[in-house]
XYZ file of C-alpha atoms in Angstrom:
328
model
C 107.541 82.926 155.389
C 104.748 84.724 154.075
C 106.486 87.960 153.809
C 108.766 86.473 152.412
C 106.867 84.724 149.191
C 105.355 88.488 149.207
C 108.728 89.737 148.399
C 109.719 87.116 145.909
C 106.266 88.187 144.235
C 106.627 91.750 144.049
C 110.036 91.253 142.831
C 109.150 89.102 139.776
C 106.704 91.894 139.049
C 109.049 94.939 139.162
C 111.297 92.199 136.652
C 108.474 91.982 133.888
C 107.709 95.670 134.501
C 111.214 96.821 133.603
C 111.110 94.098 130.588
C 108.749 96.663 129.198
C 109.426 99.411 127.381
C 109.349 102.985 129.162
C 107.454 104.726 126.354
C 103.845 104.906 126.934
C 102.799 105.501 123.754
C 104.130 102.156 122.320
C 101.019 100.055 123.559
C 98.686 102.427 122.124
C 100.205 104.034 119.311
C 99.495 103.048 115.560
C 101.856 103.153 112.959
C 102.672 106.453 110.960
C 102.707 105.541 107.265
C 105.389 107.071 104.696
C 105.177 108.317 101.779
C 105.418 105.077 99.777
C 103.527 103.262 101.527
C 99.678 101.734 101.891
C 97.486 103.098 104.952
C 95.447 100.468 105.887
C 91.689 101.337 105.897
C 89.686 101.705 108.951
C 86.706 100.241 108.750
C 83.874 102.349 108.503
C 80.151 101.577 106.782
C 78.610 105.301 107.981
C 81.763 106.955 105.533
C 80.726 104.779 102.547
C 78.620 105.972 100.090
C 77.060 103.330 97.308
C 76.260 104.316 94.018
C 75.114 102.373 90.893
C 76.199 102.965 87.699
C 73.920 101.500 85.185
C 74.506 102.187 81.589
C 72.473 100.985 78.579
C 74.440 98.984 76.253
C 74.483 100.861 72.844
C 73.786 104.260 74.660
C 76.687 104.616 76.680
C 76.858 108.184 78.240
C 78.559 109.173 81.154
C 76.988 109.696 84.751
C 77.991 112.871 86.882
C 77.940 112.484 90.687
C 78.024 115.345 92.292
C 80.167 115.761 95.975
C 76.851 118.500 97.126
C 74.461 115.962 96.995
C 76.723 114.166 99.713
C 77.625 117.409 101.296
C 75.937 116.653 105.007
C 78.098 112.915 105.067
C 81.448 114.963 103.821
C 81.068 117.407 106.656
C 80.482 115.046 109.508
C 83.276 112.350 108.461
C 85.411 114.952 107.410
C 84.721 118.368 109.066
C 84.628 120.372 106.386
C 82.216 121.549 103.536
C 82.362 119.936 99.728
C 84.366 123.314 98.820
C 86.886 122.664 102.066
C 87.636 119.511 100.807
C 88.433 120.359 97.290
C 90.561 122.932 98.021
C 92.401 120.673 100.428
C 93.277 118.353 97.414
C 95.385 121.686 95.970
C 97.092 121.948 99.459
C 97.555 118.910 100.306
C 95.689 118.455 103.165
C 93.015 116.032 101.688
C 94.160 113.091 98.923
C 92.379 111.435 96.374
C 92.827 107.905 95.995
C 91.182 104.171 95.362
C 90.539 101.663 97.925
C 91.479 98.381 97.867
C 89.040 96.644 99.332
C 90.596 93.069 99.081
C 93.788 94.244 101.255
C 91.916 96.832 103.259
C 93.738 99.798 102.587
C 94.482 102.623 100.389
C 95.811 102.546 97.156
C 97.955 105.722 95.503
C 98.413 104.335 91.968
C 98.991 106.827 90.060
C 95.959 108.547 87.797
C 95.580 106.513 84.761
C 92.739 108.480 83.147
C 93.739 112.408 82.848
C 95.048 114.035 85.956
C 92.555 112.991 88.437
C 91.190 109.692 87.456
C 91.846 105.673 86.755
C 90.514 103.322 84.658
C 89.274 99.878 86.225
C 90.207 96.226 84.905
C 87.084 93.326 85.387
C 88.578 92.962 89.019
C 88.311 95.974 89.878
C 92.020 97.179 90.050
C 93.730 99.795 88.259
C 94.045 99.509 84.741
C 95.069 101.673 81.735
C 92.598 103.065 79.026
C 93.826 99.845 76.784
C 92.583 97.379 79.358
C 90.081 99.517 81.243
C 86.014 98.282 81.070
C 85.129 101.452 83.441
C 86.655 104.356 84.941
C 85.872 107.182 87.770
C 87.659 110.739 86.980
C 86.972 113.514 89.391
C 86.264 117.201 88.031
C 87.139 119.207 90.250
C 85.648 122.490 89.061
C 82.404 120.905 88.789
C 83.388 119.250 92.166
C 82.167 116.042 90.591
C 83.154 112.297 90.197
C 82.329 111.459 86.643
C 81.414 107.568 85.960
C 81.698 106.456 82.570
C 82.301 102.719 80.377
C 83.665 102.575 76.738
C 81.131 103.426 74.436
C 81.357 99.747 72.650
C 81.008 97.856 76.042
C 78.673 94.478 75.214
C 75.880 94.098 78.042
C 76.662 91.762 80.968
C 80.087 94.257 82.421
C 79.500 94.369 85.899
C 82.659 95.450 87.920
C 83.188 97.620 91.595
C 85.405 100.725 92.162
C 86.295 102.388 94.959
C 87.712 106.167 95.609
C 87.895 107.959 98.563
C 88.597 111.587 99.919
C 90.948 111.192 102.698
C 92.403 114.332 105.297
C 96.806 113.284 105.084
C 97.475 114.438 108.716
C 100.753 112.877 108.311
C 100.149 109.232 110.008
C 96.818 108.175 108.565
C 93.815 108.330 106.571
C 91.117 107.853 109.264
C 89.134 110.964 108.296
C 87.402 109.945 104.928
C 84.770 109.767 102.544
C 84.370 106.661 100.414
C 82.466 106.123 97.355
C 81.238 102.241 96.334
C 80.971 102.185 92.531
C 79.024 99.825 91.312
C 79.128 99.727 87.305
C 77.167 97.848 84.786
C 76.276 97.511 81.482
C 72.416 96.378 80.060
C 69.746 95.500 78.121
C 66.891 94.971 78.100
C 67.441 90.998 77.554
C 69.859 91.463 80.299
C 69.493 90.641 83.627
C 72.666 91.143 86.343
C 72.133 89.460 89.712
C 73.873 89.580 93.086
C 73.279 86.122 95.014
C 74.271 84.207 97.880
C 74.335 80.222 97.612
C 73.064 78.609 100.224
C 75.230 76.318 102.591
C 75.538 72.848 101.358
C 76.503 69.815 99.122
C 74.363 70.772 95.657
C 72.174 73.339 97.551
C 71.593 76.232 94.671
C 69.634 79.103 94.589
C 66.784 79.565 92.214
C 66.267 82.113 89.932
C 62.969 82.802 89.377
C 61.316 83.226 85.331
C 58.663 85.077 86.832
C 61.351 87.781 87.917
C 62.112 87.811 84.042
C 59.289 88.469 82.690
C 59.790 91.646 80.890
C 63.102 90.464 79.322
C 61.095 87.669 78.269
C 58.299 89.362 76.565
C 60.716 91.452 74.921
C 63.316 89.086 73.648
C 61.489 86.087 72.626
C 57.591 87.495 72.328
C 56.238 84.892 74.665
C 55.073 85.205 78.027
C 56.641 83.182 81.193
C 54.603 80.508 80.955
C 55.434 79.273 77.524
C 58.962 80.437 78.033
C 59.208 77.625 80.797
C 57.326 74.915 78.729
C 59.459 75.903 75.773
C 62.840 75.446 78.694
C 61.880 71.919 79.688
C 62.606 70.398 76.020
C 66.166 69.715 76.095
C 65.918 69.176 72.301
C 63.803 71.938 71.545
C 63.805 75.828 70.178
C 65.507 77.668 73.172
C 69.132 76.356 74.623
C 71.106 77.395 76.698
C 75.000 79.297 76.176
C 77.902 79.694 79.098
C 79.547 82.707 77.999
C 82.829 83.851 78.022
C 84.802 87.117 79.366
C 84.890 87.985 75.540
C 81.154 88.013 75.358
C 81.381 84.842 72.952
C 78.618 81.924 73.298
C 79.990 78.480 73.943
C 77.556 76.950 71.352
C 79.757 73.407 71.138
C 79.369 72.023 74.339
C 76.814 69.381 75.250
C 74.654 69.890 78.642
C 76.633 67.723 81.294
C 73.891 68.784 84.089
C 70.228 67.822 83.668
C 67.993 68.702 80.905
C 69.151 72.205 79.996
C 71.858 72.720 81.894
C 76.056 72.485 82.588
C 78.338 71.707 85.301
C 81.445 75.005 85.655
C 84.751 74.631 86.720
C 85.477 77.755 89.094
C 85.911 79.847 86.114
C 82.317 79.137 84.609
C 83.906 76.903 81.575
C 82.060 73.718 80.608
C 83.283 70.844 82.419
C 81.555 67.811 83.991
C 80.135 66.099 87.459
C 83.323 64.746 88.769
C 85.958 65.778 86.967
C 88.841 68.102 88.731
C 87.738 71.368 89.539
C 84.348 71.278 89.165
C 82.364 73.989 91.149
C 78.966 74.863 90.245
C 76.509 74.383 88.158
C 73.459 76.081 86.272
C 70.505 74.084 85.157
C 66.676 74.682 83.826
C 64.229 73.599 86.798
C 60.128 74.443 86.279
C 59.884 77.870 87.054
C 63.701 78.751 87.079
C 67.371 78.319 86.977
C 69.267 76.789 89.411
C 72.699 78.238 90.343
C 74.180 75.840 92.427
C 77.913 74.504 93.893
C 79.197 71.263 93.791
C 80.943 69.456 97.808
C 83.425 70.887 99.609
C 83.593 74.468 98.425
C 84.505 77.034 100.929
C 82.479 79.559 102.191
C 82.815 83.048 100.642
C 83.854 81.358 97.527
C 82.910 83.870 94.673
C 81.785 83.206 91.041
C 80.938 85.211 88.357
C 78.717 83.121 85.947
C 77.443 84.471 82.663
C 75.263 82.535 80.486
C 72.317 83.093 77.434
C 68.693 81.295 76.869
C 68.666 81.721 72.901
C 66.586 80.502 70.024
C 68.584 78.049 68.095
C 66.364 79.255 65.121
C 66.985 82.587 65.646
C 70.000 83.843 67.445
C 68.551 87.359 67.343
C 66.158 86.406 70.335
C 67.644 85.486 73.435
C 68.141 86.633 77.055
C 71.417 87.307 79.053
C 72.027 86.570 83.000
C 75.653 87.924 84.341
C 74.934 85.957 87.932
C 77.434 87.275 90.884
C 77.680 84.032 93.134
C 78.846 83.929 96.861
C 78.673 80.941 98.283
C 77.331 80.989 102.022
């Protein structure tokens, strides 16, 4: 009987064995991409280089990165030297392209600034030169990225790129290089923070005047202290704006969050406690400003909120914050 059963057994097994196909490779091979379409992007932090493009509003000039100063990183992702890989781009062996980091994968949009560049929309994707707020263009004889922002671009643009130098060995771009561009435009009244919210119902995160304090002194002429007595008088001197993506002031609406303050609907527009689609809010606290997020949002939920402290008697003085929000 039990030789039997044994039988039975190994039979069922030689059954889901020939179920299977006879090619070995199709458990562990990946997928070869074509020509038209999007290799996904392996994941890895040791290939990706950050940079951050800062450029002074009113003094826009470009900002050269050059592939040498990255040569050692090139040569062990990529095996092969800064001049290697350019010449690879005339070959064909290497490619050029963005990343798109939402998706996870490579993206082979077509240049949109001269031959070897793009031009970058406030999301980050591909844009033309009519919509474009930034753009990366790579020079190849100078075997440099070059980083550059309209020369009329108001303070507060804050967008990411990413480009990569990948080897095309004809079923993926696992060998590459990858270059986090992190633009932004200032002054000195402007201040650009990246912040997480923590978890929980109204929990906010507090930015801190004393953190301001040259932006103060050089916008309004007081120091932090007064600036935060002057902040605690809904009524008096110094309100405060939302902003729009036009760079206009929302000077109409009334505070809906306490003292100086609003509650934001997910796009940072004026709305109130309650009411659909409210998401966060910013409001004047002693010492700072709260950035904070209203029940039930999701975790990983992102916000860009962009707001002014200015002198109702003088519009001339004031202070910008371009806040990034995540919410924990």
């Amino acid at each position: 009987m039990k030789k039997n059963i044994l039988y039975i057994a190994m039979a069922c097994l030689a059954l889901g064995f020939s179920s299977c196909s006879t090619d070995p490779e199709d458990a562990v091979s990946k997928h070869v991409y074509g020509p038209d379409e999007a290799p996904y992007l392996r994941a890895d932090a040791n290939a990706t280089i950050a940079v951050n493009a800062e450029f002074r509003k009113g003094h826009v000039s470009p900002k050269t990165i050059y592939l040498k100063d990255y040569a050692e990183q090139i040569q062990t992702k990529m095996k092969m030297t800064v001049d290697d890989m350019i010449a690879g781009l005339e070959s064909g062996k290497v490619v050029f392209y963005n990343i798109n980091t939402a998706r996870g994968c490579w993206n082979k949009a077509a240049a949109t600034k001269g031959s070897n560049g793009w031009w970058y929309n406030t999301a980050g994707g591909v844009a033309d030169a009519a919509s474009g707020i930034a753009s990366i263009e790579l020079d190849k004889a100078a075997k440099a990225l070059i980083l550059n922002v309209p020369e009329e671009s108001a303070a507060g643009v804050s967008v990411a790129a990413n480009v990569g130098f990948a080897i095309d060995n004809g079923k993926d771009y696992d060998d590459y290089i990858r270059f986090n561009v992190s633009f932004a435009v200032t002054d000195p009244g402007t201040i650009i923070l990246n912040i997480t919210i923590p978890a929980g119902d109204y929990a906010a995160y507090e930015v801190q005047f004393a953190g301001m304090e040259n932006a103060i002194n050089a916008c309004f002429g007081m120091s932090v202290s007064d600036f935060n007595a002057a902040v605690q008088d809904a009524g008096g001197d110094i309100a405060m704006y939302m902003v729009d993506e036009a760079g206009n002031w929302d000077t109409t609406s009334n505070y809906t969050a306490n003292g100086i303050g609003y509650w934001l609907d997910a796009s940072g527009k004026v709305t109130t406690w309650g009411t659909d689609g409210f998401s966060f809010f910013v409001e004047t606290h002693n010492g700072s400003v709260g950035i904070g997020r209203a029940p039930g949002l999701a975790s990983g939920t992102e916000a860009k909120l962009h707001f002014v402290y200015a002198s109702k008697s003088d519009s001339s003085k004031y202070i910008e914050l371009v806040i990034n929000s995540t919410l924990e």
